[in-house]
Amino acid sequence: MPDDSVSPLISPHSIFPEDRTSTRQTTMDLGGGSRGRKGKLSWVVIASYVFDWAVLIVAAAVGAILGDITPNKRPFSLEDPDISFPFTVHETVPLWLLLICVVLAPIVLVAIISLVFVPGSTVPQGTPKAMIWRRKLWELHAGLLGLALSIVAAWLITNCMKNLFGKPRPDLLSRCQPDLANLNQYIVGGIANSSSNGQLVDANICKNPDKSTLDDGFRSYPSGHSSSSAAGLIYLSLFICSKFAITIPYLSPGGHVTEPAFSAFPSRMRVSDSHPESYELPVRGASNSSGEQKLQLAHRNQSIAAARRQAAAPPLYLLIAAIVPFFAAVFIASSRWFDFRHHGFDILFGFMIGTITAFFAFYYYHLPISSGAGWAWGPRSHDKAFWAGVGSSSYATDRVHLEYRAGDEEEVLHVAPDRYGHGNGRGTGLSAGSAPSASARKPQPEPQGFGEQDRNSAYMGGVAI
C-alpha cells in the first residue's frame, strides 16, 4: 500500500500538463515569486528592505531630537517626600553600559546564532553551500531588523512621553536648588500665602544653572532604561527560544490526540472486542490460530500514539540561557528604583512599553515559537515589495493569476513550466535552456469532465489544495 503521508494532494502537473509551447525560463528566487535570476532576490525587494532600515534610522533620529527638547515641567510641592531623595552621581547602569547590554550584546548574539546554528540539522544532504549561506544571512537580517524595530519603537515612544508629561523624578529637589527667599512668587493653585503649607510651586523656582540636569529632573515617566532593556533583552530571549525550540510542551491542535492516547500504556489497549476489559497483551502460549489478535495489536501500536510522547520539556540549561536576558532586563529596570531615578509606576510602565515592542517586533518578522520551527518569515514578493493594496492577504504572494510561487526547497531545482507558462513545481533535472524530453513534451490527457472551472478551484494562487 502506498504511503499517503508523503504523497502530494493535487499537483499543478496533474492539472496543467506540459506541452511543446511552454517556455523554459525558470522564475524562482530566494523569496519565491520574484521574476529574476534563480536564487537571487530582485532589486525591488532589496530596495524595500533598505527603505525599512532607512525608516528605522529616521525614527531613531526623531526620538533623539524629541528626547532632548525642554520638557513640560509639572508643578510640585517642596514638602513632597516622593521627590526628596538624594541625587545619585554614579548610576548602577549608566547610559554607555545600557547601550552595550541592550544593543551591542543582542546584535552579537543574534549574529552568532544565525551564522552558526542556522539552518540546523534538517538540511538535506547535498544542499549547496550557497543556499545554506543565503538562509543564514536572511535569518541574520530578519533577526537584526526585528531587534532594531523593537528598540527604536520603544525609544521613540518613551522619549515622546517623557517630555510630554514632564513628571518630576524622585531626586528633583536635589537638582532644583529652589529660591526659598521668594517662595511666595512661585506658588500656583490653591490660596497663595507667605508659607507654602504644602502648596504646589512652579518649576521656575528652581535656580540650578545646569539646565541639562534640571530638565532631566522632569523626565521620570516613563523609564527609558526600563523600556530599552525590555525591548532589547526580551526580544533576545524570544529569539533564543525560537532558534533552540525552547517552549512549554503542548499538544497539537485539531483533534490529533484521541482518548486512548491518554491511557498509561496506549500500545497495550484492548485488542479484541470479545474481551472489552482486556487491556493487556495476550498470555504467552495462548492459542490464536488466525493471528487476528496479533494483527489488531500491531494496528493499535501504529494508530495510537501516546500523547505524552508527542512533546518533551527542553533541557534546563537552554531554558536558563533563554531567560538570562529577561532577568538582566529586570535588573536594569530595578536599578532605576534604588538609584532614585524613577518612581515605581514609571519603571513598570516603561518595562511594559519595551515588552510590547519586543513581542510585536519578534512576531512581525518571525514565525510563532511553538509552531514555527525557529524560522523567520521569508522576504516579500517582488510584486508587493512596497505596496499590496486592498484585497491582498499577504505580502509574500504574487498578484499574477495562477502563477506558481517557488518554495525554498526548490531554489536549485529547475521547475518545468506548464502550458500556461507557469512552473508546476516538479523538478525536471534539466538545465536552464535545455529542451525537455519527448515524454515531457507529450501532452497528458485531462480527466474526463475536467474543465476550466475545475482547474481554477483545484489550483488557487499557485498552491495545490
Short mmCIF file of C-alpha atoms in Angstrom, two decimals:
data_model
loop_
_atom_site.label_atom_id
_atom_site.label_comp_id
_atom_site.label_asym_id
_atom_site.label_seq_id
_atom_site.Cartn_x
_atom_site.Cartn_y
_atom_site.Cartn_z
CA MET A 1 0.00 0.00 0.00
CA PRO A 2 1.44 3.40 -0.89
CA ASP A 3 2.32 5.83 1.90
CA ASP A 4 -0.29 8.56 1.64
CA SER A 5 1.53 10.66 4.23
CA VAL A 6 4.16 11.71 1.74
CA SER A 7 2.18 11.84 -1.46
CA PRO A 8 1.06 15.28 -2.72
CA LEU A 9 -2.61 16.17 -2.71
CA ILE A 10 -3.08 17.70 -6.14
CA SER A 11 -0.04 18.85 -8.03
CA PRO A 12 -0.19 21.50 -10.71
CA HIS A 13 1.45 18.93 -13.02
CA SER A 14 -1.61 16.71 -12.88
CA ILE A 15 -3.89 19.65 -13.58
CA PHE A 16 -1.92 21.55 -16.21
CA PRO A 17 0.06 19.09 -18.36
CA GLU A 18 3.07 20.41 -20.17
CA ASP A 19 3.19 20.86 -23.90
CA ARG A 20 5.69 21.93 -26.51
CA THR A 21 4.61 25.59 -26.32
CA SER A 22 5.91 26.02 -22.78
CA THR A 23 8.70 28.42 -22.05
CA ARG A 24 11.86 27.10 -20.50
CA GLN A 25 12.66 30.10 -18.35
CA THR A 26 12.52 29.37 -14.64
CA THR A 27 11.30 32.17 -12.41
CA MET A 28 12.41 31.36 -8.92
CA ASP A 29 14.21 33.25 -6.23
CA LEU A 30 15.04 33.11 -2.55
CA GLY A 31 11.80 34.71 -1.51
CA GLY A 32 9.76 32.99 -4.18
CA GLY A 33 7.81 34.93 -6.73
CA SER A 34 10.32 37.44 -7.98
CA ARG A 35 10.86 37.46 -11.72
CA GLY A 36 14.62 37.46 -11.51
CA ARG A 37 17.55 35.15 -11.73
CA LYS A 38 17.34 31.84 -9.95
CA GLY A 39 18.37 32.09 -6.30
CA LYS A 40 18.50 35.88 -6.30
CA LEU A 41 16.32 38.49 -4.69
CA SER A 42 15.11 41.12 -7.11
CA TRP A 43 16.48 44.62 -6.68
CA VAL A 44 12.97 45.85 -5.87
CA VAL A 45 12.71 43.54 -2.85
CA ILE A 46 16.21 44.51 -1.71
CA ALA A 47 15.32 48.19 -2.08
CA SER A 48 12.20 47.71 0.03
CA TYR A 49 14.25 46.35 2.93
CA VAL A 50 16.85 49.09 2.54
CA PHE A 51 13.96 51.52 2.85
CA ASP A 52 12.84 49.71 6.04
CA TRP A 53 16.26 50.34 7.57
CA ALA A 54 16.09 53.97 6.46
CA VAL A 55 12.72 54.37 8.19
CA LEU A 56 14.17 52.96 11.43
CA ILE A 57 17.16 55.28 11.25
CA VAL A 58 14.90 58.30 10.76
CA ALA A 59 12.65 57.17 13.63
CA ALA A 60 15.67 56.81 15.92
CA ALA A 61 16.85 60.30 14.97
CA VAL A 62 13.39 61.74 15.67
CA GLY A 63 13.39 60.00 19.05
CA ALA A 64 16.78 61.52 19.89
CA ILE A 65 15.57 65.00 18.94
CA LEU A 66 12.35 64.68 20.91
CA GLY A 67 14.26 63.36 23.91
CA ASP A 68 16.49 66.43 24.03
CA ILE A 69 13.87 69.19 23.90
CA THR A 70 12.84 71.05 27.03
CA PRO A 71 10.14 69.03 28.79
CA ASN A 72 6.88 70.24 30.24
CA LYS A 73 7.53 70.85 33.92
CA ARG A 74 4.76 69.75 36.23
CA PRO A 75 4.25 71.84 39.40
CA PHE A 76 5.41 70.14 42.59
CA SER A 77 5.45 70.57 46.34
CA LEU A 78 8.61 71.34 48.27
CA GLU A 79 7.32 69.12 51.07
CA ASP A 80 6.66 66.11 48.83
CA PRO A 81 8.73 63.18 50.23
CA ASP A 82 8.45 61.29 46.91
CA ILE A 83 10.76 63.80 45.19
CA SER A 84 13.08 64.42 48.14
CA PHE A 85 15.59 61.61 47.50
CA PRO A 86 19.29 62.40 47.06
CA PHE A 87 20.86 62.71 43.63
CA THR A 88 22.90 59.61 42.71
CA VAL A 89 26.03 60.72 40.92
CA HIS A 90 27.23 57.27 39.83
CA GLU A 91 24.35 55.25 38.41
CA THR A 92 24.37 51.46 38.63
CA VAL A 93 23.71 51.19 34.89
CA PRO A 94 24.92 54.34 33.14
CA LEU A 95 23.92 55.10 29.57
CA TRP A 96 27.05 53.63 27.97
CA LEU A 97 26.58 50.34 29.81
CA LEU A 98 22.89 50.30 28.90
CA LEU A 99 23.77 50.57 25.20
CA ILE A 100 26.21 47.67 25.48
CA CYS A 101 23.66 45.47 27.27
CA VAL A 102 20.56 46.15 25.19
CA VAL A 103 22.03 46.94 21.76
CA LEU A 104 25.55 45.61 21.23
CA ALA A 105 25.20 42.32 23.13
CA PRO A 106 21.94 41.31 21.38
CA ILE A 107 23.46 42.16 17.98
CA VAL A 108 26.47 39.93 18.66
CA LEU A 109 24.35 37.02 19.96
CA VAL A 110 21.85 37.23 17.11
CA ALA A 111 24.75 37.17 14.65
CA ILE A 112 26.40 34.18 16.31
CA ILE A 113 23.18 32.18 16.50
CA SER A 114 22.19 32.98 12.92
CA LEU A 115 25.57 32.26 11.37
CA VAL A 116 26.49 29.20 13.46
CA PHE A 117 23.27 27.36 14.35
CA VAL A 118 21.11 28.16 11.31
CA PRO A 119 19.78 26.34 9.32
CA GLY A 120 20.17 23.41 11.72
CA SER A 121 20.27 19.66 11.30
CA THR A 122 17.36 19.36 8.86
CA VAL A 123 19.36 20.38 5.80
CA PRO A 124 19.17 17.61 3.18
CA GLN A 125 22.46 16.06 2.23
CA GLY A 126 23.96 17.61 -0.88
CA THR A 127 22.36 21.03 -0.38
CA PRO A 128 24.63 23.67 -1.97
CA LYS A 129 26.56 25.83 0.46
CA ALA A 130 25.35 28.93 -1.35
CA MET A 131 21.76 28.10 -0.41
CA ILE A 132 22.74 27.48 3.19
CA TRP A 133 24.55 30.79 3.44
CA ARG A 134 21.67 32.66 1.85
CA ARG A 135 19.42 31.22 4.54
CA LYS A 136 21.92 32.15 7.28
CA LEU A 137 22.16 35.71 6.03
CA TRP A 138 18.41 36.05 5.69
CA GLU A 139 17.85 34.82 9.27
CA LEU A 140 20.54 37.27 10.42
CA HIS A 141 18.88 40.11 8.55
CA ALA A 142 15.43 39.30 9.92
CA GLY A 143 16.83 38.94 13.45
CA LEU A 144 18.60 42.30 13.36
CA LEU A 145 15.69 44.05 11.67
CA GLY A 146 13.33 42.84 14.38
CA LEU A 147 15.76 43.89 17.11
CA ALA A 148 16.08 47.35 15.58
CA LEU A 149 12.31 47.71 15.29
CA SER A 150 11.83 46.75 18.94
CA ILE A 151 14.46 49.12 20.33
CA VAL A 152 13.66 52.07 18.06
CA ALA A 153 9.92 51.81 18.72
CA ALA A 154 10.46 51.76 22.49
CA TRP A 155 12.98 54.61 22.22
CA LEU A 156 10.63 56.81 20.19
CA ILE A 157 7.56 56.17 22.36
CA THR A 158 9.45 56.71 25.61
CA ASN A 159 11.15 59.94 24.60
CA CYS A 160 7.89 61.42 23.32
CA MET A 161 6.11 60.62 26.57
CA LYS A 162 8.93 61.83 28.84
CA ASN A 163 8.85 65.42 27.60
CA LEU A 164 5.11 65.44 27.08
CA PHE A 165 4.22 64.64 30.69
CA GLY A 166 7.15 66.31 32.48
CA LYS A 167 6.80 64.27 35.68
CA PRO A 168 9.35 65.12 38.44
CA ARG A 169 11.93 62.46 39.30
CA PRO A 170 12.36 61.19 42.89
CA ASP A 171 15.55 63.31 43.19
CA LEU A 172 14.09 66.52 41.77
CA LEU A 173 14.55 68.65 44.90
CA SER A 174 18.26 67.72 44.97
CA ARG A 175 18.54 69.05 41.42
CA CYS A 176 16.27 72.06 41.90
CA GLN A 177 18.12 74.46 44.23
CA PRO A 178 14.84 76.34 44.96
CA ASP A 179 14.63 80.08 45.51
CA LEU A 180 13.20 79.92 49.04
CA ALA A 181 13.64 83.64 49.66
CA ASN A 182 10.96 84.42 47.07
CA LEU A 183 8.79 81.38 47.64
CA ASN A 184 5.55 83.35 47.51
CA GLN A 185 6.16 84.31 43.89
CA TYR A 186 6.14 80.72 42.68
CA ILE A 187 3.09 79.31 44.44
CA VAL A 188 0.48 78.07 41.97
CA GLY A 189 -3.02 76.85 42.69
CA GLY A 190 -4.83 76.99 45.98
CA ILE A 191 -4.58 80.05 48.21
CA ALA A 192 -1.28 81.87 47.93
CA ASN A 193 0.40 82.82 51.24
CA SER A 194 3.84 83.53 52.56
CA SER A 195 4.45 79.93 53.67
CA SER A 196 3.95 77.11 51.24
CA ASN A 197 1.99 74.79 53.57
CA GLY A 198 2.38 72.01 51.04
CA GLN A 199 1.08 74.06 48.16
CA LEU A 200 2.37 73.50 44.64
CA VAL A 201 5.10 75.69 43.24
CA ASP A 202 6.08 76.47 39.68
CA ALA A 203 9.23 74.90 38.20
CA ASN A 204 10.71 78.39 37.80
CA ILE A 205 11.55 78.27 41.48
CA CYS A 206 14.49 76.02 40.58
CA LYS A 207 17.71 78.02 40.11
CA ASN A 208 20.15 75.26 39.20
CA PRO A 209 22.40 76.73 36.50
CA ASP A 210 22.93 73.28 34.94
CA LYS A 211 19.97 73.29 32.57
CA SER A 212 20.56 69.72 31.37
CA THR A 213 20.49 68.28 34.88
CA LEU A 214 17.45 70.33 35.83
CA ASP A 215 15.48 69.45 32.70
CA ASP A 216 16.27 65.78 33.16
CA GLY A 217 14.70 66.01 36.61
CA PHE A 218 11.30 66.31 34.89
CA ARG A 219 11.65 63.16 32.75
CA SER A 220 10.63 60.48 35.18
CA TYR A 221 7.65 58.99 33.29
CA PRO A 222 8.17 56.54 31.73
CA SER A 223 11.57 55.00 32.47
CA GLY A 224 13.81 54.91 29.42
CA HIS A 225 16.19 52.35 30.93
CA SER A 226 13.24 50.06 31.62
CA SER A 227 11.70 50.33 28.16
CA SER A 228 15.03 49.98 26.35
CA SER A 229 16.19 47.00 28.40
CA ALA A 230 12.89 45.20 27.91
CA ALA A 231 12.84 45.97 24.18
CA GLY A 232 16.33 44.66 23.52
CA LEU A 233 16.70 41.83 26.01
CA ILE A 234 13.20 40.35 25.93
CA TYR A 235 13.47 40.30 22.15
CA LEU A 236 16.76 38.42 22.57
CA SER A 237 15.07 35.92 24.89
CA LEU A 238 12.34 35.32 22.31
CA PHE A 239 14.96 34.93 19.57
CA ILE A 240 16.89 32.34 21.59
CA CYS A 241 13.69 30.42 22.41
CA SER A 242 12.76 30.40 18.74
CA LYS A 243 16.09 29.16 17.39
CA PHE A 244 16.55 26.44 20.02
CA ALA A 245 12.90 25.29 20.29
CA ILE A 246 12.60 26.35 23.94
CA THR A 247 8.89 26.30 24.66
CA ILE A 248 6.45 24.75 27.10
CA PRO A 249 5.40 21.37 25.66
CA TYR A 250 2.00 21.39 24.03
CA LEU A 251 -0.33 19.05 22.16
CA SER A 252 -1.02 19.60 18.50
CA PRO A 253 -4.46 21.14 17.93
CA GLY A 254 -7.08 19.78 15.59
CA GLY A 255 -8.07 16.52 17.18
CA HIS A 256 -4.83 14.65 16.55
CA VAL A 257 -4.98 13.11 20.02
CA THR A 258 -7.69 10.58 20.84
CA GLU A 259 -8.86 9.43 24.24
CA PRO A 260 -6.88 6.14 24.23
CA ALA A 261 -3.71 8.16 23.81
CA PHE A 262 -4.04 9.35 27.41
CA SER A 263 -4.00 5.84 28.91
CA ALA A 264 -0.98 4.62 30.83
CA PHE A 265 0.18 2.33 28.05
CA PRO A 266 -1.64 3.11 24.77
CA SER A 267 0.07 0.29 22.87
CA ARG A 268 -1.46 -2.24 25.28
CA MET A 269 -5.03 -1.16 24.78
CA ARG A 270 -7.62 -3.89 24.26
CA VAL A 271 -7.10 -5.72 21.02
CA SER A 272 -10.31 -7.68 20.73
CA ASP A 273 -13.94 -6.76 21.09
CA SER A 274 -14.59 -10.18 22.60
CA HIS A 275 -12.67 -9.09 25.69
CA PRO A 276 -13.83 -5.50 26.32
CA GLU A 277 -11.99 -5.24 29.63
CA SER A 278 -8.75 -6.83 28.47
CA TYR A 279 -6.10 -4.14 28.14
CA GLU A 280 -3.07 -6.43 28.48
CA LEU A 281 -1.10 -8.37 25.94
CA PRO A 282 -2.32 -11.94 25.31
CA VAL A 283 -0.95 -14.61 27.63
CA ARG A 284 2.19 -16.26 26.25
CA GLY A 285 1.33 -19.57 24.59
CA ALA A 286 -2.36 -18.79 24.18
CA SER A 287 -3.82 -20.30 21.06
CA ASN A 288 -4.70 -17.90 18.30
CA SER A 289 -4.60 -19.83 15.06
CA SER A 290 -5.93 -16.98 12.91
CA GLY A 291 -3.42 -14.40 14.22
CA GLU A 292 -6.24 -11.87 14.43
CA GLN A 293 -5.21 -10.69 17.86
CA LYS A 294 -1.63 -10.06 16.79
CA LEU A 295 -2.77 -8.13 13.75
CA GLN A 296 -5.07 -5.99 15.85
CA LEU A 297 -2.29 -5.36 18.33
CA ALA A 298 0.06 -4.30 15.55
CA HIS A 299 -2.62 -1.99 14.21
CA ARG A 300 -3.11 -0.46 17.64
CA ASN A 301 0.63 0.11 18.06
CA GLN A 302 0.69 2.09 14.83
CA SER A 303 -2.57 4.03 15.18
CA ILE A 304 -2.43 5.02 18.86
CA ALA A 305 0.32 7.48 19.68
CA ALA A 306 0.81 8.28 23.34
CA ALA A 307 0.01 11.94 24.00
CA ARG A 308 2.87 12.13 26.48
CA ARG A 309 5.38 11.19 23.77
CA GLN A 310 4.34 13.95 21.37
CA ALA A 311 6.40 16.59 23.17
CA ALA A 312 9.06 16.90 25.85
CA ALA A 313 10.49 19.67 28.02
CA PRO A 314 13.69 21.25 26.69
CA PRO A 315 16.92 20.91 28.73
CA LEU A 316 17.10 23.28 31.66
CA TYR A 317 20.41 24.79 30.60
CA LEU A 318 18.72 26.05 27.43
CA LEU A 319 15.86 27.48 29.47
CA ILE A 320 18.38 29.28 31.67
CA ALA A 321 20.17 30.65 28.62
CA ALA A 322 16.87 31.97 27.29
CA ILE A 323 15.71 33.67 30.50
CA VAL A 324 19.05 35.28 31.44
CA PRO A 325 18.41 38.24 29.10
CA PHE A 326 14.95 38.68 30.62
CA PHE A 327 16.31 38.79 34.18
CA ALA A 328 19.04 41.16 33.04
CA ALA A 329 16.28 43.48 31.80
CA VAL A 330 14.53 43.18 35.16
CA PHE A 331 17.76 44.09 36.99
CA ILE A 332 18.39 47.14 34.79
CA ALA A 333 14.85 48.34 35.36
CA SER A 334 15.11 47.71 39.11
CA SER A 335 18.32 49.73 39.33
CA ARG A 336 16.34 52.83 38.44
CA TRP A 337 14.41 52.38 41.69
CA PHE A 338 17.35 52.14 44.09
CA ASP A 339 19.24 54.81 42.17
CA PHE A 340 16.28 57.15 42.88
CA ARG A 341 15.84 57.91 39.18
CA HIS A 342 12.22 56.79 38.72
CA HIS A 343 9.07 56.11 40.66
CA GLY A 344 7.74 52.57 40.75
CA PHE A 345 4.92 53.12 38.26
CA ASP A 346 7.30 54.83 35.84
CA ILE A 347 9.53 51.74 35.86
CA LEU A 348 6.65 49.31 35.39
CA PHE A 349 5.10 51.33 32.58
CA GLY A 350 8.41 51.68 30.78
CA PHE A 351 9.02 47.95 31.09
CA MET A 352 5.57 47.31 29.65
CA ILE A 353 6.34 49.52 26.64
CA GLY A 354 9.53 47.61 25.93
CA THR A 355 7.82 44.25 26.39
CA ILE A 356 5.07 45.15 23.92
CA THR A 357 7.52 46.37 21.30
CA ALA A 358 9.70 43.27 21.77
CA PHE A 359 6.81 40.85 21.25
CA PHE A 360 5.43 42.85 18.34
CA ALA A 361 8.80 43.12 16.57
CA PHE A 362 9.57 39.45 17.07
CA TYR A 363 6.28 38.18 15.69
CA TYR A 364 6.43 40.77 12.91
CA TYR A 365 9.47 39.03 11.44
CA HIS A 366 9.43 35.52 12.94
CA LEU A 367 7.09 32.54 12.97
CA PRO A 368 5.48 31.64 16.33
CA ILE A 369 7.91 29.96 18.73
CA SER A 370 5.73 26.94 19.46
CA SER A 371 4.92 26.09 15.85
CA GLY A 372 7.41 27.91 13.61
CA ALA A 373 10.45 25.61 13.99
CA GLY A 374 12.67 28.64 14.57
CA TRP A 375 12.34 30.24 11.14
CA ALA A 376 11.87 33.88 10.24
CA TRP A 377 9.22 34.86 7.73
CA GLY A 378 10.54 34.91 4.18
CA PRO A 379 11.10 38.02 2.05
CA ARG A 380 8.31 39.98 0.49
CA SER A 381 7.28 39.25 -3.07
CA HIS A 382 8.63 41.22 -5.99
CA ASP A 383 5.15 42.49 -6.88
CA LYS A 384 4.40 43.56 -3.30
CA ALA A 385 7.75 44.82 -2.15
CA PHE A 386 6.38 48.32 -1.45
CA TRP A 387 2.61 48.00 -1.76
CA ALA A 388 -0.08 45.33 -1.66
CA GLY A 389 -3.36 47.23 -1.65
CA VAL A 390 -6.88 46.20 -0.81
CA GLY A 391 -7.83 42.61 -1.46
CA SER A 392 -4.38 41.16 -0.84
CA SER A 393 -3.98 38.80 2.09
CA SER A 394 -0.19 38.68 2.21
CA TYR A 395 2.91 40.49 1.08
CA ALA A 396 4.51 37.15 0.23
CA THR A 397 2.23 36.14 -2.65
CA ASP A 398 2.16 37.31 -6.23
CA ARG A 399 -0.86 39.03 -7.70
CA VAL A 400 -0.37 37.31 -11.07
CA HIS A 401 -3.22 34.86 -11.61
CA LEU A 402 -2.24 31.18 -11.45
CA GLU A 403 1.46 31.94 -11.04
CA TYR A 404 3.36 29.27 -9.18
CA ARG A 405 5.40 30.52 -6.24
CA ALA A 406 8.58 28.52 -5.82
CA GLY A 407 9.48 27.38 -2.35
CA ASP A 408 12.89 27.49 -0.69
CA GLU A 409 13.35 23.77 -1.18
CA GLU A 410 13.11 24.23 -4.96
CA GLU A 411 15.63 27.02 -5.35
CA VAL A 412 18.15 24.82 -7.13
CA LEU A 413 15.65 22.64 -8.97
CA HIS A 414 14.59 23.50 -12.48
CA VAL A 415 10.83 23.78 -12.50
CA ALA A 416 9.21 22.81 -15.77
CA PRO A 417 6.58 25.38 -16.70
CA ASP A 418 3.17 24.21 -17.69
CA ARG A 419 1.44 25.05 -20.95
CA TYR A 420 0.16 28.29 -19.43
CA GLY A 421 3.72 29.47 -18.81
CA HIS A 422 3.72 28.83 -15.05
CA GLY A 423 6.04 26.50 -13.15
CA ASN A 424 4.44 23.28 -11.98
CA GLY A 425 6.69 22.71 -9.00
CA ARG A 426 8.25 19.50 -10.30
CA GLY A 427 11.98 19.19 -10.68
CA THR A 428 12.89 18.04 -14.15
CA GLY A 429 16.62 17.77 -13.79
CA LEU A 430 17.04 19.91 -16.92
CA SER A 431 19.45 22.76 -17.02
CA ALA A 432 18.14 26.18 -17.89
CA GLY A 433 17.58 26.42 -21.59
CA SER A 434 17.73 22.69 -22.34
CA ALA A 435 14.94 21.08 -24.27
CA PRO A 436 12.55 18.76 -22.45
CA SER A 437 12.38 15.13 -23.45
CA ALA A 438 9.79 13.81 -25.83
CA SER A 439 7.86 12.24 -22.98
CA ALA A 440 7.89 15.53 -21.08
CA ARG A 441 6.60 17.39 -24.14
CA LYS A 442 3.85 14.93 -24.81
CA PRO A 443 0.53 16.38 -23.62
CA GLN A 444 -1.19 14.28 -21.00
CA PRO A 445 -4.93 13.69 -21.26
CA GLU A 446 -7.09 15.52 -18.79
CA PRO A 447 -9.56 13.62 -16.62
CA GLN A 448 -12.95 13.27 -18.22
CA GLY A 449 -15.22 16.19 -17.41
CA PHE A 450 -12.33 18.29 -16.14
CA GLY A 451 -12.93 21.86 -17.26
CA GLU A 452 -11.63 25.37 -16.69
CA GLN A 453 -13.69 25.82 -13.54
CA ASP A 454 -12.14 22.69 -12.06
CA ARG A 455 -8.68 23.99 -12.84
CA ASN A 456 -9.31 27.24 -11.00
CA SER A 457 -10.87 25.55 -7.99
CA ALA A 458 -8.10 22.99 -7.65
CA TYR A 459 -5.22 25.39 -8.14
CA MET A 460 -5.67 28.64 -6.29
CA GLY A 461 -2.84 31.13 -6.23
CA GLY A 462 -0.29 28.53 -7.25
CA VAL A 463 -0.95 26.27 -4.24
CA ALA A 464 -2.25 22.76 -4.63
CA ILE A 465 -5.25 22.17 -2.37
#
